[in-house]
Amino acid sequence: MKLVKYNQLDPAYPATFSTLLDRFFNDSIGQNLKQFTPAVDISEDESKYELHVSVPGMKKTDFNLDLTEGRLTVSGERKMEEKKEGKNFHSLETHYGSFSRSFYLPDDVNSDSIEAIYEDGLLKINLPKAEKKVNKAKIEVK
């Protein structure tokens, strides 16, 4: 017979009511109320960079964007609704709490033209590229 260490988080093992309660109160609620890290997608085209921060359930006023020495910091806090009248939560998978994400911007970003738009749970940050100066001249031969 081979001994195998029991792992209660392994889906191959049946979950008992006791382990479900332990996971619910220790893992889910405790971690989700402290902080979370929103997912960020970064893309680029020839004229700009874009950051898409996935933060549903927030308002425009919940965000703070700060640009210091080429580092963009996006921070905020998603608060759990206070209305609990008649609600008994059986599972809580939504993450709540404060967050902060920082990104070092490339040198070609025009920091004077950065825009942030929040709609449909997505914070879109447009980072336009500075126009490239072409050092090219036609020299006439005399």
Tab-separated table of N, CA and C in Angstrom:
chain	number	residue	atom	x	y	z
A	1	MET	N	0.839	-1.183	0.000
A	1	MET	CA	0.000	0.000	0.000
A	1	MET	C	0.881	1.243	0.000
A	2	LYS	N	0.533	2.211	-0.795
A	2	LYS	CA	1.292	3.448	-0.922
A	2	LYS	C	0.596	4.543	-0.124
A	3	LEU	N	1.358	5.283	0.670
A	3	LEU	CA	0.801	6.393	1.430
A	3	LEU	C	0.808	7.653	0.581
A	4	VAL	N	-0.297	8.339	0.562
A	4	VAL	CA	-0.427	9.572	-0.189
A	4	VAL	C	-0.905	10.644	0.777
A	5	LYS	N	-0.246	11.790	0.750
A	5	LYS	CA	-0.639	12.885	1.626
A	5	LYS	C	-2.004	13.413	1.199
A	6	TYR	N	-2.901	13.574	2.167
A	6	TYR	CA	-4.244	14.072	1.909
A	6	TYR	C	-4.196	15.575	1.680
A	7	ASN	N	-4.817	16.024	0.630
A	7	ASN	CA	-4.903	17.450	0.311
A	7	ASN	C	-6.379	17.786	0.175
A	8	GLN	N	-6.912	18.514	1.163
A	8	GLN	CA	-8.348	18.787	1.145
A	8	GLN	C	-8.774	19.714	0.017
A	9	LEU	N	-7.826	20.436	-0.603
A	9	LEU	CA	-8.181	21.327	-1.705
A	9	LEU	C	-8.165	20.625	-3.055
A	10	ASP	N	-7.703	19.374	-3.077
A	10	ASP	CA	-7.644	18.616	-4.316
A	10	ASP	C	-9.053	18.198	-4.727
A	11	PRO	N	-9.487	18.541	-5.933
A	11	PRO	CA	-10.849	18.201	-6.352
A	11	PRO	C	-11.097	16.699	-6.458
A	12	ALA	N	-10.063	15.885	-6.451
A	12	ALA	CA	-10.243	14.437	-6.529
A	12	ALA	C	-10.828	13.885	-5.231
A	13	TYR	N	-10.673	14.617	-4.123
A	13	TYR	CA	-11.203	14.172	-2.847
A	13	TYR	C	-12.583	14.763	-2.640
A	14	PRO	N	-13.518	13.951	-2.137
A	14	PRO	CA	-14.864	14.488	-1.925
A	14	PRO	C	-14.847	15.535	-0.812
A	15	ALA	N	-15.580	16.589	-1.026
A	15	ALA	CA	-15.648	17.653	-0.033
A	15	ALA	C	-16.729	17.330	0.986
A	16	THR	N	-16.373	17.422	2.244
A	16	THR	CA	-17.355	17.243	3.300
A	16	THR	C	-17.921	18.612	3.648
A	17	PHE	N	-19.014	18.602	4.386
A	17	PHE	CA	-19.625	19.867	4.789
A	17	PHE	C	-18.644	20.672	5.632
A	18	SER	N	-17.876	20.004	6.453
A	18	SER	CA	-16.889	20.672	7.304
A	18	SER	C	-15.810	21.361	6.469
A	19	THR	N	-15.283	20.684	5.444
A	19	THR	CA	-14.244	21.305	4.616
A	19	THR	C	-14.815	22.448	3.782
A	20	LEU	N	-16.064	22.327	3.346
A	20	LEU	CA	-16.697	23.423	2.619
A	20	LEU	C	-16.826	24.665	3.497
A	21	LEU	N	-17.229	24.480	4.753
A	21	LEU	CA	-17.330	25.610	5.678
A	21	LEU	C	-15.961	26.211	5.951
A	22	ASP	N	-14.943	25.365	6.135
A	22	ASP	CA	-13.588	25.873	6.365
A	22	ASP	C	-13.116	26.709	5.193
A	23	ARG	N	-13.305	26.198	3.984
A	23	ARG	CA	-12.872	26.940	2.805
A	23	ARG	C	-13.649	28.237	2.652
A	24	PHE	N	-14.954	28.176	2.966
A	24	PHE	CA	-15.788	29.366	2.824
A	24	PHE	C	-15.343	30.467	3.781
A	25	PHE	N	-15.179	30.147	5.045
A	25	PHE	CA	-14.864	31.181	6.026
A	25	PHE	C	-13.383	31.550	6.065
A	26	ASN	N	-12.505	30.624	5.779
A	26	ASN	CA	-11.077	30.921	5.875
A	26	ASN	C	-10.488	31.439	4.579
A	27	ASP	N	-10.835	30.835	3.479
A	27	ASP	CA	-10.226	31.215	2.207
A	27	ASP	C	-10.964	32.372	1.544
A	28	SER	N	-12.224	32.156	1.225
A	28	SER	CA	-12.952	33.115	0.405
A	28	SER	C	-13.113	34.476	1.055
A	29	ILE	N	-13.768	34.506	2.177
A	29	ILE	CA	-14.112	35.796	2.768
A	29	ILE	C	-12.881	36.509	3.281
A	30	GLY	N	-12.024	35.822	3.977
A	30	GLY	CA	-10.856	36.470	4.557
A	30	GLY	C	-9.967	37.129	3.525
A	31	GLN	N	-9.708	36.466	2.424
A	31	GLN	CA	-8.814	37.021	1.414
A	31	GLN	C	-9.506	38.057	0.542
A	32	ASN	N	-10.762	37.837	0.222
A	32	ASN	CA	-11.442	38.732	-0.711
A	32	ASN	C	-11.739	40.099	-0.120
A	33	LEU	N	-11.885	40.190	1.192
A	33	LEU	CA	-12.207	41.471	1.797
A	33	LEU	C	-10.968	42.321	2.034
A	34	LYS	N	-9.784	41.731	2.030
A	34	LYS	CA	-8.570	42.483	2.317
A	34	LYS	C	-8.101	43.285	1.108
A	35	GLN	N	-7.849	42.623	0.015
A	35	GLN	CA	-7.390	43.316	-1.179
A	35	GLN	C	-7.565	42.415	-2.393
A	36	PHE	N	-7.456	43.003	-3.542
A	36	PHE	CA	-7.503	42.219	-4.762
A	36	PHE	C	-6.622	42.893	-5.798
A	37	THR	N	-6.304	42.160	-6.816
A	37	THR	CA	-5.491	42.688	-7.900
A	37	THR	C	-6.303	42.559	-9.184
A	38	PRO	N	-6.757	43.687	-9.718
A	38	PRO	CA	-7.560	43.601	-10.942
A	38	PRO	C	-6.709	43.158	-12.132
A	39	ALA	N	-7.345	42.467	-13.045
A	39	ALA	CA	-6.663	42.033	-14.265
A	39	ALA	C	-6.439	43.234	-15.181
A	40	VAL	N	-5.275	43.253	-15.833
A	40	VAL	CA	-4.922	44.352	-16.728
A	40	VAL	C	-4.484	43.775	-18.067
A	41	ASP	N	-5.059	44.301	-19.149
A	41	ASP	CA	-4.643	43.958	-20.507
A	41	ASP	C	-3.918	45.172	-21.082
A	42	ILE	N	-2.770	44.933	-21.703
A	42	ILE	CA	-1.987	46.019	-22.291
A	42	ILE	C	-1.832	45.738	-23.778
A	43	SER	N	-2.151	46.748	-24.589
A	43	SER	CA	-2.006	46.590	-26.039
A	43	SER	C	-1.325	47.823	-26.613
A	44	GLU	N	-0.902	47.687	-27.865
A	44	GLU	CA	-0.192	48.769	-28.541
A	44	GLU	C	-0.559	48.757	-30.016
A	45	ASP	N	-0.720	49.940	-30.564
A	45	ASP	CA	-0.791	50.071	-32.010
A	45	ASP	C	0.200	51.164	-32.399
A	46	GLU	N	0.171	51.608	-33.635
A	46	GLU	CA	1.202	52.553	-34.081
A	46	GLU	C	1.069	53.934	-33.452
A	47	SER	N	-0.105	54.271	-32.908
A	47	SER	CA	-0.284	55.626	-32.371
A	47	SER	C	-0.382	55.694	-30.842
A	48	LYS	N	-0.646	54.547	-30.165
A	48	LYS	CA	-0.828	54.615	-28.713
A	48	LYS	C	-0.673	53.244	-28.057
A	49	TYR	N	-0.525	53.300	-26.718
A	49	TYR	CA	-0.602	52.126	-25.867
A	49	TYR	C	-1.949	52.209	-25.150
A	50	GLU	N	-2.518	51.059	-24.799
A	50	GLU	CA	-3.774	51.040	-24.058
A	50	GLU	C	-3.664	50.077	-22.887
A	51	LEU	N	-4.151	50.514	-21.735
A	51	LEU	CA	-4.279	49.659	-20.567
A	51	LEU	C	-5.764	49.501	-20.294
A	52	HIS	N	-6.215	48.280	-20.154
A	52	HIS	CA	-7.600	47.993	-19.804
A	52	HIS	C	-7.589	47.304	-18.446
A	53	VAL	N	-8.124	47.983	-17.450
A	53	VAL	CA	-8.150	47.464	-16.080
A	53	VAL	C	-9.573	46.989	-15.798
A	54	SER	N	-9.718	45.708	-15.462
A	54	SER	CA	-11.035	45.122	-15.223
A	54	SER	C	-11.433	45.328	-13.758
A	55	VAL	N	-12.362	46.274	-13.541
A	55	VAL	CA	-12.802	46.612	-12.182
A	55	VAL	C	-14.312	46.885	-12.173
A	56	PRO	N	-15.128	45.844	-12.328
A	56	PRO	CA	-16.571	46.064	-12.340
A	56	PRO	C	-17.089	46.473	-10.960
A	57	GLY	N	-18.200	47.197	-10.972
A	57	GLY	CA	-18.852	47.563	-9.729
A	57	GLY	C	-18.279	48.793	-9.053
A	58	MET	N	-17.487	49.567	-9.754
A	58	MET	CA	-16.902	50.770	-9.166
A	58	MET	C	-17.445	52.007	-9.876
A	59	LYS	N	-17.151	53.166	-9.299
A	59	LYS	CA	-17.520	54.449	-9.907
A	59	LYS	C	-16.253	55.172	-10.335
A	60	LYS	N	-16.412	56.166	-11.208
A	60	LYS	CA	-15.261	56.948	-11.669
A	60	LYS	C	-14.503	57.581	-10.505
A	61	THR	N	-15.221	57.975	-9.492
A	61	THR	CA	-14.598	58.659	-8.350
A	61	THR	C	-13.819	57.717	-7.441
A	62	ASP	N	-13.930	56.406	-7.657
A	62	ASP	CA	-13.220	55.433	-6.816
A	62	ASP	C	-11.765	55.232	-7.231
A	63	PHE	N	-11.342	55.836	-8.345
A	63	PHE	CA	-9.997	55.616	-8.873
A	63	PHE	C	-9.072	56.791	-8.586
A	64	ASN	N	-7.797	56.485	-8.481
A	64	ASN	CA	-6.760	57.504	-8.372
A	64	ASN	C	-5.655	57.114	-9.346
A	65	LEU	N	-5.352	57.987	-10.294
A	65	LEU	CA	-4.268	57.752	-11.248
A	65	LEU	C	-3.184	58.785	-10.997
A	66	ASP	N	-1.952	58.314	-10.884
A	66	ASP	CA	-0.838	59.189	-10.567
A	66	ASP	C	0.324	58.863	-11.496
A	67	LEU	N	0.890	59.885	-12.113
A	67	LEU	CA	2.050	59.718	-12.991
A	67	LEU	C	3.227	60.461	-12.375
A	68	THR	N	4.245	59.713	-11.959
A	68	THR	CA	5.428	60.291	-11.339
A	68	THR	C	6.669	59.667	-11.947
A	69	GLU	N	7.506	60.499	-12.554
A	69	GLU	CA	8.784	60.074	-13.126
A	69	GLU	C	8.666	58.834	-14.002
A	70	GLY	N	7.676	58.860	-14.901
A	70	GLY	CA	7.521	57.774	-15.860
A	70	GLY	C	6.832	56.536	-15.328
A	71	ARG	N	6.304	56.591	-14.111
A	71	ARG	CA	5.594	55.442	-13.535
A	71	ARG	C	4.139	55.820	-13.305
A	72	LEU	N	3.235	55.078	-13.947
A	72	LEU	CA	1.799	55.290	-13.798
A	72	LEU	C	1.287	54.346	-12.726
A	73	THR	N	0.637	54.899	-11.706
A	73	THR	CA	0.056	54.091	-10.636
A	73	THR	C	-1.454	54.253	-10.677
A	74	VAL	N	-2.151	53.125	-10.768
A	74	VAL	CA	-3.608	53.085	-10.756
A	74	VAL	C	-4.016	52.450	-9.437
A	75	SER	N	-4.792	53.177	-8.639
A	75	SER	CA	-5.216	52.639	-7.351
A	75	SER	C	-6.681	52.966	-7.117
A	76	GLY	N	-7.264	52.277	-6.146
A	76	GLY	CA	-8.658	52.506	-5.807
A	76	GLY	C	-9.116	51.511	-4.770
A	77	GLU	N	-10.396	51.541	-4.512
A	77	GLU	CA	-10.960	50.609	-3.539
A	77	GLU	C	-12.368	50.227	-3.968
A	78	ARG	N	-12.624	48.929	-3.983
A	78	ARG	CA	-13.970	48.440	-4.270
A	78	ARG	C	-14.570	47.982	-2.949
A	79	LYS	N	-15.669	48.632	-2.575
A	79	LYS	CA	-16.303	48.357	-1.282
A	79	LYS	C	-17.494	47.440	-1.465
A	80	MET	N	-17.679	46.578	-0.477
A	80	MET	CA	-18.824	45.669	-0.480
A	80	MET	C	-20.065	46.466	-0.096
A	81	GLU	N	-21.174	46.174	-0.762
A	81	GLU	CA	-22.404	46.895	-0.445
A	81	GLU	C	-22.801	46.611	0.994
A	82	GLU	N	-23.313	47.623	1.652
A	82	GLU	CA	-23.641	47.525	3.077
A	82	GLU	C	-25.027	46.944	3.330
A	83	LYS	N	-25.877	46.928	2.332
A	83	LYS	CA	-27.238	46.426	2.523
A	83	LYS	C	-27.218	44.906	2.631
A	84	LYS	N	-27.517	44.397	3.823
A	84	LYS	CA	-27.500	42.950	4.036
A	84	LYS	C	-28.860	42.448	4.511
A	85	GLU	N	-29.899	43.247	4.312
A	85	GLU	CA	-31.226	42.908	4.790
A	85	GLU	C	-31.719	41.613	4.160
A	86	GLY	N	-31.859	40.594	4.965
A	86	GLY	CA	-32.402	39.330	4.500
A	86	GLY	C	-31.468	38.512	3.636
A	87	LYS	N	-30.187	38.902	3.537
A	87	LYS	CA	-29.252	38.154	2.696
A	87	LYS	C	-28.371	37.262	3.560
A	88	ASN	N	-28.274	36.018	3.164
A	88	ASN	CA	-27.325	35.084	3.766
A	88	ASN	C	-26.412	34.619	2.644
A	89	PHE	N	-25.135	35.018	2.692
A	89	PHE	CA	-24.197	34.639	1.645
A	89	PHE	C	-23.757	33.189	1.847
A	90	HIS	N	-23.847	32.408	0.798
A	90	HIS	CA	-23.374	31.033	0.826
A	90	HIS	C	-22.022	30.915	0.140
A	91	SER	N	-21.740	31.844	-0.732
A	91	SER	CA	-20.456	31.886	-1.408
A	91	SER	C	-20.185	33.333	-1.759
A	92	LEU	N	-18.923	33.735	-1.637
A	92	LEU	CA	-18.543	35.102	-1.947
A	92	LEU	C	-17.244	35.040	-2.736
A	93	GLU	N	-17.354	35.128	-4.066
A	93	GLU	CA	-16.185	35.018	-4.924
A	93	GLU	C	-15.720	36.355	-5.478
A	94	THR	N	-16.511	37.408	-5.319
A	94	THR	CA	-16.121	38.728	-5.773
A	94	THR	C	-15.081	39.290	-4.826
A	95	HIS	N	-14.048	39.888	-5.378
A	95	HIS	CA	-12.972	40.438	-4.566
A	95	HIS	C	-13.273	41.888	-4.226
A	96	TYR	N	-13.040	42.254	-2.974
A	96	TYR	CA	-13.256	43.610	-2.491
A	96	TYR	C	-11.989	44.091	-1.812
A	97	GLY	N	-11.895	45.387	-1.654
A	97	GLY	CA	-10.771	45.972	-0.939
A	97	GLY	C	-10.020	46.957	-1.805
A	98	SER	N	-8.874	47.361	-1.312
A	98	SER	CA	-8.075	48.344	-2.039
A	98	SER	C	-7.091	47.647	-2.968
A	99	PHE	N	-6.667	48.367	-4.001
A	99	PHE	CA	-5.690	47.837	-4.941
A	99	PHE	C	-4.792	48.954	-5.414
A	100	SER	N	-3.638	48.569	-5.901
A	100	SER	CA	-2.700	49.515	-6.501
A	100	SER	C	-1.847	48.753	-7.496
A	101	ARG	N	-1.801	49.244	-8.723
A	101	ARG	CA	-0.972	48.656	-9.778
A	101	ARG	C	-0.116	49.758	-10.374
A	102	SER	N	1.168	49.472	-10.578
A	102	SER	CA	2.088	50.457	-11.153
A	102	SER	C	2.690	49.923	-12.439
A	103	PHE	N	2.912	50.837	-13.385
A	103	PHE	CA	3.453	50.483	-14.693
A	103	PHE	C	4.485	51.530	-15.093
A	104	TYR	N	5.667	51.072	-15.485
A	104	TYR	CA	6.674	51.987	-16.030
A	104	TYR	C	6.361	52.208	-17.502
A	105	LEU	N	6.211	53.466	-17.865
A	105	LEU	CA	5.812	53.792	-19.232
A	105	LEU	C	7.023	53.901	-20.147
A	106	PRO	N	6.862	53.529	-21.410
A	106	PRO	CA	7.949	53.694	-22.373
A	106	PRO	C	8.263	55.178	-22.570
A	107	ASP	N	9.459	55.454	-23.049
A	107	ASP	CA	9.902	56.836	-23.239
A	107	ASP	C	9.102	57.586	-24.290
A	108	ASP	N	8.479	56.860	-25.217
A	108	ASP	CA	7.777	57.548	-26.301
A	108	ASP	C	6.325	57.914	-25.977
A	109	VAL	N	5.905	57.794	-24.705
A	109	VAL	CA	4.544	58.174	-24.327
A	109	VAL	C	4.471	59.681	-24.127
A	110	ASN	N	3.455	60.294	-24.727
A	110	ASN	CA	3.195	61.719	-24.551
A	110	ASN	C	2.364	61.879	-23.269
A	111	SER	N	3.026	62.159	-22.156
A	111	SER	CA	2.354	62.175	-20.857
A	111	SER	C	1.329	63.297	-20.724
A	112	ASP	N	1.397	64.325	-21.554
A	112	ASP	CA	0.429	65.423	-21.487
A	112	ASP	C	-0.928	65.051	-22.077
A	113	SER	N	-1.001	63.970	-22.827
A	113	SER	CA	-2.242	63.606	-23.521
A	113	SER	C	-2.866	62.303	-23.023
A	114	ILE	N	-2.484	61.833	-21.847
A	114	ILE	CA	-3.037	60.588	-21.314
A	114	ILE	C	-4.494	60.796	-20.940
A	115	GLU	N	-5.349	59.825	-21.327
A	115	GLU	CA	-6.774	59.869	-21.020
A	115	GLU	C	-7.185	58.602	-20.293
A	116	ALA	N	-8.135	58.739	-19.355
A	116	ALA	CA	-8.700	57.584	-18.659
A	116	ALA	C	-10.217	57.667	-18.755
A	117	ILE	N	-10.833	56.566	-19.197
A	117	ILE	CA	-12.286	56.501	-19.363
A	117	ILE	C	-12.778	55.240	-18.659
A	118	TYR	N	-13.808	55.380	-17.824
A	118	TYR	CA	-14.376	54.221	-17.138
A	118	TYR	C	-15.802	53.998	-17.611
A	119	GLU	N	-16.042	52.819	-18.199
A	119	GLU	CA	-17.394	52.455	-18.608
A	119	GLU	C	-17.515	50.941	-18.665
A	120	ASP	N	-18.698	50.468	-18.293
A	120	ASP	CA	-19.027	49.043	-18.332
A	120	ASP	C	-18.020	48.188	-17.569
A	121	GLY	N	-17.544	48.682	-16.422
A	121	GLY	CA	-16.638	47.899	-15.580
A	121	GLY	C	-15.214	47.838	-16.062
A	122	LEU	N	-14.856	48.631	-17.054
A	122	LEU	CA	-13.514	48.612	-17.608
A	122	LEU	C	-12.926	50.019	-17.589
A	123	LEU	N	-11.769	50.164	-16.935
A	123	LEU	CA	-11.051	51.429	-16.930
A	123	LEU	C	-10.080	51.387	-18.096
A	124	LYS	N	-10.307	52.245	-19.087
A	124	LYS	CA	-9.462	52.286	-20.282
A	124	LYS	C	-8.542	53.487	-20.177
A	125	ILE	N	-7.236	53.225	-20.201
A	125	ILE	CA	-6.251	54.296	-20.121
A	125	ILE	C	-5.525	54.347	-21.453
A	126	ASN	N	-5.675	55.470	-22.154
A	126	ASN	CA	-5.028	55.669	-23.451
A	126	ASN	C	-3.743	56.446	-23.247
A	127	LEU	N	-2.653	55.878	-23.727
A	127	LEU	CA	-1.325	56.482	-23.604
A	127	LEU	C	-0.799	56.772	-24.996
A	128	PRO	N	-1.081	57.967	-25.532
A	128	PRO	CA	-0.651	58.270	-26.903
A	128	PRO	C	0.868	58.378	-27.013
A	129	LYS	N	1.361	57.937	-28.139
A	129	LYS	CA	2.798	58.033	-28.398
A	129	LYS	C	3.126	59.428	-28.910
A	130	ALA	N	4.284	59.901	-28.540
A	130	ALA	CA	4.747	61.204	-29.043
A	130	ALA	C	5.077	61.041	-30.521
A	131	GLU	N	4.858	62.104	-31.269
A	131	GLU	CA	5.170	62.049	-32.698
A	131	GLU	C	6.667	61.954	-32.884
A	132	LYS	N	7.047	61.067	-33.755
A	132	LYS	CA	8.473	60.896	-34.039
A	132	LYS	C	8.949	62.029	-34.932
A	133	LYS	N	10.034	62.601	-34.547
A	133	LYS	CA	10.615	63.655	-35.374
A	133	LYS	C	11.576	62.992	-36.347
A	134	VAL	N	11.339	63.257	-37.594
A	134	VAL	CA	12.177	62.674	-38.630
A	134	VAL	C	13.231	63.700	-39.016
A	135	ASN	N	14.456	63.333	-38.797
A	135	ASN	CA	15.562	64.217	-39.181
A	135	ASN	C	15.954	63.900	-40.612
A	136	LYS	N	15.200	64.476	-41.504
A	136	LYS	CA	15.422	64.209	-42.918
A	136	LYS	C	15.318	65.525	-43.651
A	137	ALA	N	16.228	65.754	-44.528
A	137	ALA	CA	16.204	66.996	-45.306
A	137	ALA	C	16.747	66.709	-46.702
A	138	LYS	N	16.262	67.447	-47.626
A	138	LYS	CA	16.737	67.330	-48.995
A	138	LYS	C	17.822	68.385	-49.185
A	139	ILE	N	18.985	67.953	-49.586
A	139	ILE	CA	20.102	68.870	-49.775
A	139	ILE	C	20.346	69.021	-51.273
A	140	GLU	N	20.296	70.262	-51.682
A	140	GLU	CA	20.474	70.555	-53.099
A	140	GLU	C	21.978	70.713	-53.411
A	141	VAL	N	22.403	70.098	-54.483
A	141	VAL	CA	23.790	70.182	-54.907
A	141	VAL	C	23.936	71.406	-55.804
A	142	LYS	N	24.924	72.275	-55.526
A	142	LYS	CA	25.127	73.506	-56.315
A	142	LYS	C	26.300	73.369	-57.219
